[in-house]
Amino acid sequence: MTYPDGHVGWRAHDHASVRAVLADNRFSIRPDLMHNPFGPGSPGDAPQSPPGAFTDHDPPEHTRYRGRLTGQFTVRRMRLLAERLEEITAAQLDALAAAGSPADLVEHFASPVPGLMICELLGVPYERRAEFQQDAVLLTGASGAGAGEAEAMYAAFERLQRFMLEMVAAKRARPTDDVLSDLVNAETGAADPLTDDELATMGMALLGGGLDTTTNMLSLGTLELLRDRARVDAVLARPDAAVEELLRYISLTPVTVRTALEDVEVDGVLVRKGDTVQVELGSANRDPARYADPDVLDLARGAAGHLAFGHGIHQCIGQHLARIELKIAFPGLFTRFPKLRLAVPEEELPHRASLVIGGLEGMPVAWD
C-alpha cells in the first residue's frame, strides 16, 4: 500500500502473516526507522525513543530492559494483586452505586479500577493518580487531528518522566513491596546498572500501558455484553473463555508497525530492507482461516491464539494482570447490577478519536 509520504509499503493482515512478522527480529519496532501509515512521516522524522522505553526498542536494548521486568510478574505478585483487585472492584462498585442511577461507568468504574491496580503494581500513592492519568491518556489517545498534538504529547511525556523520577528516588530511599521498588533496588551492585532515567521511563511505560488499555477494554467490553443478555450470562458462567473472546473480538490496539532491517520473505512476498509493514492485529483476530464466523462474538469459543496482546518479543508484558482484572471486573459488575443497561441511546456514546487505542470518553448506565 502507498503510505502518506509516498512510500510503497505493506499490510500484514491474516493471522499467519501477522504472527510471522511479529516473531521475526529482522523487523524493527523503532519509530525513527518507520514510514508512518497514519500521516506524514518518514524515517528520521520521529526522534529516537528514550533509553528505557522498552516497547520502542529492538534487541539488544529491548532484551536488557525486558529481562529486568520479566521476573517481576511472579505468581506470588499476581496472586496478591488478584486479592487486592477483588477489594478494589467491590469498593468501586460501591462508589458506582453511591453515585446513583444513572451514572458514568467510565468515571466510577472502568477508569478507577485499573488506575488503582497500576498504583498497586508500581507503589504509586493513589492520591497522585490524577497527576499521571490525564497525561497517560494524552500519550495513547493520538488522533492526528491537531497541529499542536505532537507538542502536547511531548509535554505529557516530560511531565510523566519527572513524576516517575520522583518515584524512583522515593523507592530507593524507602522501598516497598512493588515492581518499581524491586526494579530500583535490584540495580544496586548490578554489572550493567540502569540509570534513573531508564528506570523512570520503564515505569512510565508500565503506567501508561496499564491504565488506558484496561479502562477502554472494560467500557467497550461492557458495551458488547449489554447488547445481549445471553452474553452477560456467558461471562458469569465462564469468565475465562468470555474474556479471551472479548479480547479477540474488540482488538483494542488493532494496528502496530514494523520496518524490515534486511530483505525478508513473508508468505512468498519479498519485503525489502527499509520497507515498513502495517501489522493489523484486529484483522488477524478476524481471520476466517483461524476462527469460524470471526465477525460473531461467541463467548464460548475461548479464542485460543488471539493476538490482542501482540506476539513475539514485544508481546504485552502485563497481559496476565490485564486478564485478571477483566475476569474479576466483568462478573463483579453484572453480579452487583444484574439490570445494568445503557442510560442513553448507543449512538450518543462519546467515542474517542484515537489512532492508537479505541474507547469511550463516557458511558452513562442505569440499573434501577
mmCIF file of C-alpha atoms in Angstrom:
data_model
loop_
_atom_site.group_PDB
_atom_site.id
_atom_site.type_symbol
_atom_site.label_atom_id
_atom_site.label_comp_id
_atom_site.label_asym_id
_atom_site.label_seq_id
_atom_site.Cartn_x
_atom_site.Cartn_y
_atom_site.Cartn_z
ATOM 1 C CA MET A 1 0.000 0.000 0.000
ATOM 2 C CA THR A 2 1.105 3.615 -0.535
ATOM 3 C CA TYR A 3 1.899 5.460 2.671
ATOM 4 C CA PRO A 4 1.193 9.205 3.103
ATOM 5 C CA ASP A 5 4.848 10.098 2.406
ATOM 6 C CA GLY A 6 4.755 8.168 -0.893
ATOM 7 C CA HIS A 7 6.499 5.064 0.410
ATOM 8 C CA VAL A 8 5.108 1.845 -1.050
ATOM 9 C CA GLY A 9 4.946 -0.416 1.972
ATOM 10 C CA TRP A 10 2.912 -3.388 3.080
ATOM 11 C CA ARG A 11 -0.034 -4.585 5.138
ATOM 12 C CA ALA A 12 0.092 -7.861 7.049
ATOM 13 C CA HIS A 13 -3.498 -8.738 7.824
ATOM 14 C CA ASP A 14 -4.057 -12.512 8.084
ATOM 15 C CA HIS A 15 -3.258 -14.427 11.262
ATOM 16 C CA ALA A 16 -0.259 -16.362 9.926
ATOM 17 C CA SER A 17 1.447 -13.359 8.300
ATOM 18 C CA VAL A 18 0.934 -11.138 11.340
ATOM 19 C CA ARG A 19 2.480 -13.771 13.614
ATOM 20 C CA ALA A 20 5.361 -14.236 11.174
ATOM 21 C CA VAL A 21 6.235 -10.535 11.123
ATOM 22 C CA LEU A 22 5.897 -10.080 14.890
ATOM 23 C CA ALA A 23 8.031 -13.147 15.630
ATOM 24 C CA ASP A 24 10.868 -12.134 13.269
ATOM 25 C CA ASN A 25 13.594 -9.973 14.799
ATOM 26 C CA ARG A 26 14.592 -8.840 11.305
ATOM 27 C CA PHE A 27 11.647 -6.447 11.642
ATOM 28 C CA SER A 28 12.240 -3.378 13.820
ATOM 29 C CA ILE A 29 9.745 -1.655 16.107
ATOM 30 C CA ARG A 30 11.755 1.592 16.286
ATOM 31 C CA PRO A 31 9.594 4.642 15.395
ATOM 32 C CA ASP A 32 12.572 6.541 13.953
ATOM 33 C CA LEU A 33 13.045 3.860 11.260
ATOM 34 C CA MET A 34 9.459 3.659 10.018
ATOM 35 C CA HIS A 35 7.250 5.342 7.470
ATOM 36 C CA ASN A 36 4.125 6.495 9.281
ATOM 37 C CA PRO A 37 0.983 4.851 7.828
ATOM 38 C CA PHE A 38 -1.278 7.350 9.647
ATOM 39 C CA GLY A 39 0.157 10.663 8.474
ATOM 40 C CA PRO A 40 3.169 12.439 7.019
ATOM 41 C CA GLY A 41 6.287 10.886 8.411
ATOM 42 C CA SER A 42 9.398 9.244 7.005
ATOM 43 C CA PRO A 43 12.382 7.540 8.644
ATOM 44 C CA GLY A 44 14.295 10.077 10.676
ATOM 45 C CA ASP A 45 11.299 12.345 11.283
ATOM 46 C CA ALA A 46 10.461 10.783 14.634
ATOM 47 C CA PRO A 47 13.076 11.117 17.383
ATOM 48 C CA GLN A 48 14.784 8.030 18.726
ATOM 49 C CA SER A 49 12.879 6.597 21.660
ATOM 50 C CA PRO A 50 14.451 7.449 25.017
ATOM 51 C CA PRO A 51 16.504 4.858 26.925
ATOM 52 C CA GLY A 52 14.169 2.675 28.982
ATOM 53 C CA ALA A 53 11.227 2.835 26.549
ATOM 54 C CA PHE A 54 11.395 -0.921 26.085
ATOM 55 C CA THR A 55 8.281 -1.070 23.904
ATOM 56 C CA ASP A 56 10.050 1.003 21.211
ATOM 57 C CA HIS A 57 13.488 -0.635 21.216
ATOM 58 C CA ASP A 58 14.936 -3.617 19.361
ATOM 59 C CA PRO A 59 17.387 -6.127 20.835
ATOM 60 C CA PRO A 60 19.846 -5.855 22.460
ATOM 61 C CA GLU A 61 18.431 -2.780 24.232
ATOM 62 C CA HIS A 62 14.959 -4.323 24.430
ATOM 63 C CA THR A 63 16.397 -7.536 25.873
ATOM 64 C CA ARG A 64 18.254 -5.586 28.558
ATOM 65 C CA TYR A 65 15.108 -3.789 29.692
ATOM 66 C CA ARG A 66 12.575 -6.567 29.281
ATOM 67 C CA GLY A 67 14.780 -9.026 31.153
ATOM 68 C CA ARG A 68 14.594 -6.798 34.221
ATOM 69 C CA LEU A 69 10.795 -6.781 34.070
ATOM 70 C CA THR A 70 10.061 -10.421 33.286
ATOM 71 C CA GLY A 71 10.942 -11.602 36.774
ATOM 72 C CA GLN A 72 8.677 -9.006 38.368
ATOM 73 C CA PHE A 73 5.396 -10.544 37.214
ATOM 74 C CA THR A 74 5.651 -13.542 39.541
ATOM 75 C CA VAL A 75 2.905 -15.975 40.534
ATOM 76 C CA ARG A 76 3.077 -14.602 44.069
ATOM 77 C CA ARG A 77 2.658 -11.000 42.911
ATOM 78 C CA MET A 78 -0.233 -11.889 40.598
ATOM 79 C CA ARG A 79 -1.960 -13.750 43.459
ATOM 80 C CA LEU A 80 -1.596 -10.765 45.794
ATOM 81 C CA LEU A 81 -2.798 -8.383 43.104
ATOM 82 C CA ALA A 82 -5.811 -10.605 42.404
ATOM 83 C CA GLU A 83 -6.750 -10.478 46.081
ATOM 84 C CA ARG A 84 -6.364 -6.708 46.066
ATOM 85 C CA LEU A 85 -8.358 -6.436 42.848
ATOM 86 C CA GLU A 86 -11.319 -8.181 44.486
ATOM 87 C CA GLU A 87 -11.285 -5.462 47.141
ATOM 88 C CA ILE A 88 -10.842 -2.637 44.638
ATOM 89 C CA THR A 89 -13.650 -3.941 42.424
ATOM 90 C CA ALA A 90 -16.042 -4.202 45.361
ATOM 91 C CA ALA A 91 -15.160 -0.689 46.536
ATOM 92 C CA GLN A 92 -15.676 0.821 43.080
ATOM 93 C CA LEU A 93 -18.990 -0.967 42.662
ATOM 94 C CA ASP A 94 -19.987 0.648 45.949
ATOM 95 C CA ALA A 95 -18.882 4.004 44.531
ATOM 96 C CA LEU A 96 -20.919 3.421 41.378
ATOM 97 C CA ALA A 97 -23.982 2.567 43.457
ATOM 98 C CA ALA A 98 -23.427 5.641 45.638
ATOM 99 C CA ALA A 99 -23.312 7.865 42.539
ATOM 100 C CA GLY A 100 -26.913 6.821 41.846
ATOM 101 C CA SER A 101 -28.626 5.601 38.720
ATOM 102 C CA PRO A 102 -27.824 6.825 36.074
ATOM 103 C CA ALA A 103 -24.055 7.220 36.452
ATOM 104 C CA ASP A 104 -20.976 7.225 34.249
ATOM 105 C CA LEU A 105 -19.414 3.747 34.179
ATOM 106 C CA VAL A 106 -16.095 5.102 32.884
ATOM 107 C CA GLU A 107 -15.780 7.674 35.661
ATOM 108 C CA HIS A 108 -16.853 5.457 38.558
ATOM 109 C CA PHE A 109 -15.653 2.001 37.486
ATOM 110 C CA ALA A 110 -13.796 1.463 34.204
ATOM 111 C CA SER A 111 -11.214 4.178 34.897
ATOM 112 C CA PRO A 112 -10.541 3.907 38.657
ATOM 113 C CA VAL A 113 -10.242 0.093 38.786
ATOM 114 C CA PRO A 114 -7.171 -0.133 36.517
ATOM 115 C CA GLY A 115 -5.920 3.166 37.948
ATOM 116 C CA LEU A 116 -5.848 1.688 41.424
ATOM 117 C CA MET A 117 -4.333 -1.550 40.144
ATOM 118 C CA ILE A 118 -1.416 0.116 38.386
ATOM 119 C CA CYS A 119 -0.845 2.154 41.541
ATOM 120 C CA GLU A 120 -0.665 -1.135 43.465
ATOM 121 C CA LEU A 121 1.737 -2.620 40.914
ATOM 122 C CA LEU A 122 4.142 0.331 40.946
ATOM 123 C CA GLY A 123 3.598 1.505 44.506
ATOM 124 C CA VAL A 124 2.229 4.899 43.469
ATOM 125 C CA PRO A 125 0.109 6.712 46.076
ATOM 126 C CA TYR A 126 -3.417 6.658 44.709
ATOM 127 C CA GLU A 127 -3.984 10.288 45.640
ATOM 128 C CA ARG A 128 -1.412 11.159 42.954
ATOM 129 C CA ARG A 129 -3.234 9.238 40.223
ATOM 130 C CA ALA A 130 -4.801 12.393 38.781
ATOM 131 C CA GLU A 131 -1.309 13.720 38.079
ATOM 132 C CA PHE A 132 -0.480 10.988 35.615
ATOM 133 C CA GLN A 133 -3.781 9.624 34.296
ATOM 134 C CA GLN A 134 -4.538 12.568 32.028
ATOM 135 C CA ASP A 135 -1.009 12.529 30.628
ATOM 136 C CA ALA A 136 -1.193 8.771 30.044
ATOM 137 C CA VAL A 137 -4.378 9.306 28.018
ATOM 138 C CA LEU A 138 -2.653 12.050 26.012
ATOM 139 C CA LEU A 139 0.152 9.663 25.082
ATOM 140 C CA THR A 140 -2.149 6.829 23.989
ATOM 141 C CA GLY A 141 -5.024 8.820 22.518
ATOM 142 C CA ALA A 142 -3.372 10.396 19.489
ATOM 143 C CA SER A 143 -5.948 11.352 16.882
ATOM 144 C CA GLY A 144 -3.730 13.110 14.383
ATOM 145 C CA ALA A 145 -6.297 15.909 14.383
ATOM 146 C CA GLY A 146 -4.384 18.938 15.608
ATOM 147 C CA ALA A 147 -1.158 20.681 14.726
ATOM 148 C CA GLY A 148 -0.338 21.037 18.418
ATOM 149 C CA GLU A 149 -0.957 17.401 19.234
ATOM 150 C CA ALA A 150 2.689 16.345 18.966
ATOM 151 C CA GLU A 151 3.750 19.199 21.264
ATOM 152 C CA ALA A 152 1.066 18.225 23.793
ATOM 153 C CA MET A 153 2.233 14.594 23.717
ATOM 154 C CA TYR A 154 5.882 15.569 24.269
ATOM 155 C CA ALA A 155 4.868 17.833 27.154
ATOM 156 C CA ALA A 156 2.866 14.968 28.691
ATOM 157 C CA PHE A 157 5.843 12.673 28.293
ATOM 158 C CA GLU A 158 8.114 15.152 30.096
ATOM 159 C CA ARG A 159 5.655 15.548 32.984
ATOM 160 C CA LEU A 160 5.331 11.785 33.378
ATOM 161 C CA GLN A 161 9.107 11.412 33.247
ATOM 162 C CA ARG A 162 9.547 13.942 36.082
ATOM 163 C CA PHE A 163 6.838 12.219 38.102
ATOM 164 C CA MET A 164 8.483 8.806 37.687
ATOM 165 C CA LEU A 165 11.929 10.186 38.549
ATOM 166 C CA GLU A 166 10.438 11.363 41.843
ATOM 167 C CA MET A 167 9.038 7.875 42.361
ATOM 168 C CA VAL A 168 12.407 6.226 41.606
ATOM 169 C CA ALA A 169 14.111 8.427 44.210
ATOM 170 C CA ALA A 170 11.364 7.678 46.735
ATOM 171 C CA LYS A 171 11.651 3.904 46.182
ATOM 172 C CA ARG A 172 15.412 3.999 46.594
ATOM 173 C CA ALA A 173 15.060 5.860 49.886
ATOM 174 C CA ARG A 174 12.159 3.777 51.199
ATOM 175 C CA PRO A 175 11.384 0.621 49.187
ATOM 176 C CA THR A 176 8.014 -1.090 49.478
ATOM 177 C CA ASP A 177 6.593 -4.337 48.058
ATOM 178 C CA ASP A 178 6.012 -3.288 44.460
ATOM 179 C CA VAL A 179 7.529 -3.631 41.000
ATOM 180 C CA LEU A 180 9.185 -0.202 40.923
ATOM 181 C CA SER A 181 10.894 -0.739 44.287
ATOM 182 C CA ASP A 182 12.183 -4.133 43.161
ATOM 183 C CA LEU A 183 13.444 -2.701 39.862
ATOM 184 C CA VAL A 184 15.220 0.219 41.526
ATOM 185 C CA ASN A 185 16.879 -1.777 44.264
ATOM 186 C CA ALA A 186 17.887 -4.697 42.032
ATOM 187 C CA GLU A 187 20.207 -2.272 40.216
ATOM 188 C CA THR A 188 22.371 -1.771 43.301
ATOM 189 C CA GLY A 189 25.599 -3.561 42.524
ATOM 190 C CA ALA A 190 24.417 -4.756 39.083
ATOM 191 C CA ALA A 191 27.117 -5.273 36.447
ATOM 192 C CA ASP A 192 25.279 -3.083 33.944
ATOM 193 C CA PRO A 193 23.007 -0.910 36.109
ATOM 194 C CA LEU A 194 20.125 1.037 34.659
ATOM 195 C CA THR A 195 20.150 4.802 35.097
ATOM 196 C CA ASP A 196 17.417 6.652 36.937
ATOM 197 C CA ASP A 197 16.145 7.973 33.602
ATOM 198 C CA GLU A 198 15.907 4.429 32.229
ATOM 199 C CA LEU A 199 14.085 3.197 35.336
ATOM 200 C CA ALA A 200 11.675 6.143 35.218
ATOM 201 C CA THR A 201 10.887 5.566 31.546
ATOM 202 C CA MET A 202 10.299 1.853 32.155
ATOM 203 C CA GLY A 203 7.924 2.707 34.985
ATOM 204 C CA MET A 204 6.181 5.230 32.778
ATOM 205 C CA ALA A 205 5.662 2.622 30.046
ATOM 206 C CA LEU A 206 4.053 0.292 32.567
ATOM 207 C CA LEU A 207 1.982 3.143 33.955
ATOM 208 C CA GLY A 208 0.548 4.220 30.617
ATOM 209 C CA GLY A 209 0.036 0.695 29.340
ATOM 210 C CA GLY A 210 -1.785 -0.476 32.443
ATOM 211 C CA LEU A 211 -4.117 2.499 32.728
ATOM 212 C CA ASP A 212 -5.650 3.360 29.412
ATOM 213 C CA THR A 213 -5.859 -0.041 27.767
ATOM 214 C CA THR A 214 -7.753 -1.761 30.568
ATOM 215 C CA THR A 215 -10.051 1.224 31.085
ATOM 216 C CA ASN A 216 -11.149 1.071 27.460
ATOM 217 C CA MET A 217 -11.428 -2.700 27.442
ATOM 218 C CA LEU A 218 -13.758 -2.534 30.448
ATOM 219 C CA SER A 219 -16.014 0.070 28.850
ATOM 220 C CA LEU A 220 -16.101 -1.443 25.344
ATOM 221 C CA GLY A 221 -16.444 -4.961 26.751
ATOM 222 C CA THR A 222 -19.384 -3.894 28.897
ATOM 223 C CA LEU A 223 -20.992 -2.308 25.839
ATOM 224 C CA GLU A 224 -20.725 -5.590 23.920
ATOM 225 C CA LEU A 225 -22.159 -7.570 26.835
ATOM 226 C CA LEU A 226 -25.119 -5.193 27.209
ATOM 227 C CA ARG A 227 -26.199 -5.854 23.628
ATOM 228 C CA ASP A 228 -27.499 -9.324 24.561
ATOM 229 C CA ARG A 229 -28.482 -10.699 27.956
ATOM 230 C CA ALA A 230 -27.170 -14.122 26.906
ATOM 231 C CA ARG A 231 -23.711 -12.560 26.752
ATOM 232 C CA VAL A 232 -23.990 -11.457 30.366
ATOM 233 C CA ASP A 233 -24.977 -14.986 31.357
ATOM 234 C CA ALA A 234 -21.974 -16.337 29.414
ATOM 235 C CA VAL A 235 -19.449 -14.091 31.142
ATOM 236 C CA LEU A 236 -20.897 -15.032 34.526
ATOM 237 C CA ALA A 237 -20.786 -18.753 33.703
ATOM 238 C CA ARG A 238 -17.352 -18.923 32.040
ATOM 239 C CA PRO A 239 -15.423 -15.680 32.571
ATOM 240 C CA ASP A 240 -12.115 -17.127 31.319
ATOM 241 C CA ALA A 241 -13.451 -18.080 27.885
ATOM 242 C CA ALA A 242 -15.609 -14.957 27.631
ATOM 243 C CA VAL A 243 -12.720 -12.601 28.357
ATOM 244 C CA GLU A 244 -10.481 -14.232 25.718
ATOM 245 C CA GLU A 245 -13.219 -13.883 23.114
ATOM 246 C CA LEU A 246 -13.858 -10.250 24.051
ATOM 247 C CA LEU A 247 -10.131 -9.561 23.680
ATOM 248 C CA ARG A 248 -10.121 -11.174 20.229
ATOM 249 C CA TYR A 249 -13.320 -9.540 19.058
ATOM 250 C CA ILE A 250 -12.601 -5.995 20.225
ATOM 251 C CA SER A 251 -8.841 -5.997 19.484
ATOM 252 C CA LEU A 252 -8.310 -2.798 21.428
ATOM 253 C CA THR A 253 -4.967 -1.999 19.758
ATOM 254 C CA PRO A 254 -5.760 -3.005 16.185
ATOM 255 C CA VAL A 255 -2.528 -1.952 14.437
ATOM 256 C CA THR A 256 1.203 -1.908 15.087
ATOM 257 C CA VAL A 257 4.052 -1.113 12.704
ATOM 258 C CA ARG A 258 7.382 -2.748 11.829
ATOM 259 C CA THR A 259 10.235 -1.931 9.432
ATOM 260 C CA ALA A 260 12.441 -4.518 7.721
ATOM 261 C CA LEU A 261 16.093 -4.347 8.792
ATOM 262 C CA GLU A 262 17.062 -6.574 5.845
ATOM 263 C CA ASP A 263 15.313 -8.324 2.972
ATOM 264 C CA VAL A 264 12.738 -10.747 4.423
ATOM 265 C CA GLU A 265 10.349 -13.109 2.687
ATOM 266 C CA VAL A 266 6.895 -13.327 4.290
ATOM 267 C CA ASP A 267 4.241 -15.627 2.850
ATOM 268 C CA GLY A 268 6.006 -15.711 -0.507
ATOM 269 C CA VAL A 269 6.382 -11.912 -0.672
ATOM 270 C CA LEU A 270 9.776 -10.206 -0.545
ATOM 271 C CA VAL A 271 9.785 -7.300 1.904
ATOM 272 C CA ARG A 272 12.920 -5.311 1.194
ATOM 273 C CA LYS A 273 15.201 -3.643 3.716
ATOM 274 C CA GLY A 274 13.683 -0.308 4.776
ATOM 275 C CA ASP A 275 10.128 -1.281 3.837
ATOM 276 C CA THR A 276 7.519 -0.568 6.509
ATOM 277 C CA VAL A 277 4.742 -3.057 7.296
ATOM 278 C CA GLN A 278 1.436 -2.101 8.861
ATOM 279 C CA VAL A 279 0.687 -5.129 11.063
ATOM 280 C CA GLU A 280 -3.072 -5.464 11.566
ATOM 281 C CA LEU A 281 -3.796 -7.320 14.797
ATOM 282 C CA GLY A 282 -7.516 -6.613 14.577
ATOM 283 C CA SER A 283 -7.731 -8.092 11.092
ATOM 284 C CA ALA A 284 -5.705 -11.155 12.135
ATOM 285 C CA ASN A 285 -8.123 -11.722 15.008
ATOM 286 C CA ARG A 286 -10.978 -11.814 12.469
ATOM 287 C CA ASP A 287 -9.180 -14.197 10.052
ATOM 288 C CA PRO A 288 -11.724 -16.833 8.900
ATOM 289 C CA ALA A 289 -8.841 -19.251 8.317
ATOM 290 C CA ARG A 290 -8.228 -19.137 12.070
ATOM 291 C CA TYR A 291 -11.701 -18.561 13.579
ATOM 292 C CA ALA A 292 -15.038 -19.827 12.295
ATOM 293 C CA ASP A 293 -17.563 -16.992 11.892
ATOM 294 C CA PRO A 294 -14.924 -14.471 13.029
ATOM 295 C CA ASP A 295 -17.313 -11.490 12.993
ATOM 296 C CA VAL A 296 -19.571 -13.211 15.523
ATOM 297 C CA LEU A 297 -18.936 -12.651 19.227
ATOM 298 C CA ASP A 298 -19.041 -16.231 20.534
ATOM 299 C CA LEU A 299 -18.186 -16.093 24.224
ATOM 300 C CA ALA A 300 -17.951 -19.871 24.479
ATOM 301 C CA ARG A 301 -15.211 -20.304 21.858
ATOM 302 C CA GLY A 302 -12.260 -19.323 24.077
ATOM 303 C CA ALA A 303 -10.414 -17.686 21.154
ATOM 304 C CA ALA A 304 -7.154 -19.563 21.624
ATOM 305 C CA GLY A 305 -4.190 -17.939 19.899
ATOM 306 C CA HIS A 306 -5.671 -14.456 19.514
ATOM 307 C CA LEU A 307 -3.236 -11.590 19.033
ATOM 308 C CA ALA A 308 -4.852 -8.896 21.174
ATOM 309 C CA PHE A 309 -1.669 -8.720 23.266
ATOM 310 C CA GLY A 310 0.606 -8.964 20.241
ATOM 311 C CA HIS A 311 3.124 -11.725 19.626
ATOM 312 C CA GLY A 312 6.866 -12.309 19.807
ATOM 313 C CA ILE A 313 9.338 -10.444 21.984
ATOM 314 C CA HIS A 314 7.081 -7.388 22.276
ATOM 315 C CA GLN A 315 4.010 -9.284 23.449
ATOM 316 C CA CYS A 316 2.377 -7.301 26.255
ATOM 317 C CA ILE A 317 4.274 -7.972 29.472
ATOM 318 C CA GLY A 318 1.234 -7.063 31.595
ATOM 319 C CA GLN A 319 -1.190 -9.402 29.855
ATOM 320 C CA HIS A 320 -1.617 -11.690 32.871
ATOM 321 C CA LEU A 321 -2.591 -8.778 35.093
ATOM 322 C CA ALA A 322 -4.972 -7.454 32.426
ATOM 323 C CA ARG A 323 -6.680 -10.847 32.218
ATOM 324 C CA ILE A 324 -7.072 -10.990 35.993
ATOM 325 C CA GLU A 325 -8.630 -7.528 36.017
ATOM 326 C CA LEU A 326 -11.157 -8.373 33.301
ATOM 327 C CA LYS A 327 -12.065 -11.785 34.737
ATOM 328 C CA ILE A 328 -12.862 -10.217 38.093
ATOM 329 C CA ALA A 329 -14.360 -6.901 36.962
ATOM 330 C CA PHE A 330 -16.929 -8.109 34.403
ATOM 331 C CA PRO A 331 -18.580 -10.755 36.625
ATOM 332 C CA GLY A 332 -18.386 -8.398 39.590
ATOM 333 C CA LEU A 333 -20.184 -5.649 37.687
ATOM 334 C CA PHE A 334 -23.052 -7.807 36.448
ATOM 335 C CA THR A 335 -23.450 -9.705 39.709
ATOM 336 C CA ARG A 336 -23.840 -6.414 41.573
ATOM 337 C CA PHE A 337 -26.004 -4.785 38.881
ATOM 338 C CA PRO A 338 -27.966 -7.547 37.095
ATOM 339 C CA LYS A 339 -30.288 -4.959 35.481
ATOM 340 C CA LEU A 340 -27.462 -2.796 34.148
ATOM 341 C CA ARG A 341 -28.308 -1.031 30.880
ATOM 342 C CA LEU A 342 -27.279 1.987 28.832
ATOM 343 C CA ALA A 343 -28.861 5.225 30.008
ATOM 344 C CA VAL A 344 -28.587 6.863 26.582
ATOM 345 C CA PRO A 345 -29.003 5.558 23.023
ATOM 346 C CA GLU A 346 -25.847 3.781 21.923
ATOM 347 C CA GLU A 347 -25.283 6.198 19.046
ATOM 348 C CA GLU A 348 -24.919 9.019 21.586
ATOM 349 C CA LEU A 349 -21.980 7.405 23.385
ATOM 350 C CA PRO A 350 -18.857 9.597 23.014
ATOM 351 C CA HIS A 351 -16.154 7.538 21.310
ATOM 352 C CA ARG A 352 -12.522 8.606 21.440
ATOM 353 C CA ALA A 353 -10.912 9.958 18.296
ATOM 354 C CA SER A 354 -7.733 7.881 18.516
ATOM 355 C CA LEU A 355 -5.290 6.277 16.115
ATOM 356 C CA VAL A 356 -3.757 4.149 18.866
ATOM 357 C CA ILE A 357 -6.324 2.791 21.337
ATOM 358 C CA GLY A 358 -10.085 2.964 20.912
ATOM 359 C CA GLY A 359 -12.510 3.540 23.734
ATOM 360 C CA LEU A 360 -15.309 5.619 25.197
ATOM 361 C CA GLU A 361 -14.988 9.033 26.787
ATOM 362 C CA GLY A 362 -18.036 8.273 28.928
ATOM 363 C CA MET A 363 -20.710 5.612 29.317
ATOM 364 C CA PRO A 364 -23.919 6.581 31.152
ATOM 365 C CA VAL A 365 -25.583 3.469 32.620
ATOM 366 C CA ALA A 366 -28.656 2.807 34.734
ATOM 367 C CA TRP A 367 -29.692 -0.174 36.831
ATOM 368 C CA ASP A 368 -32.968 0.604 38.579
#
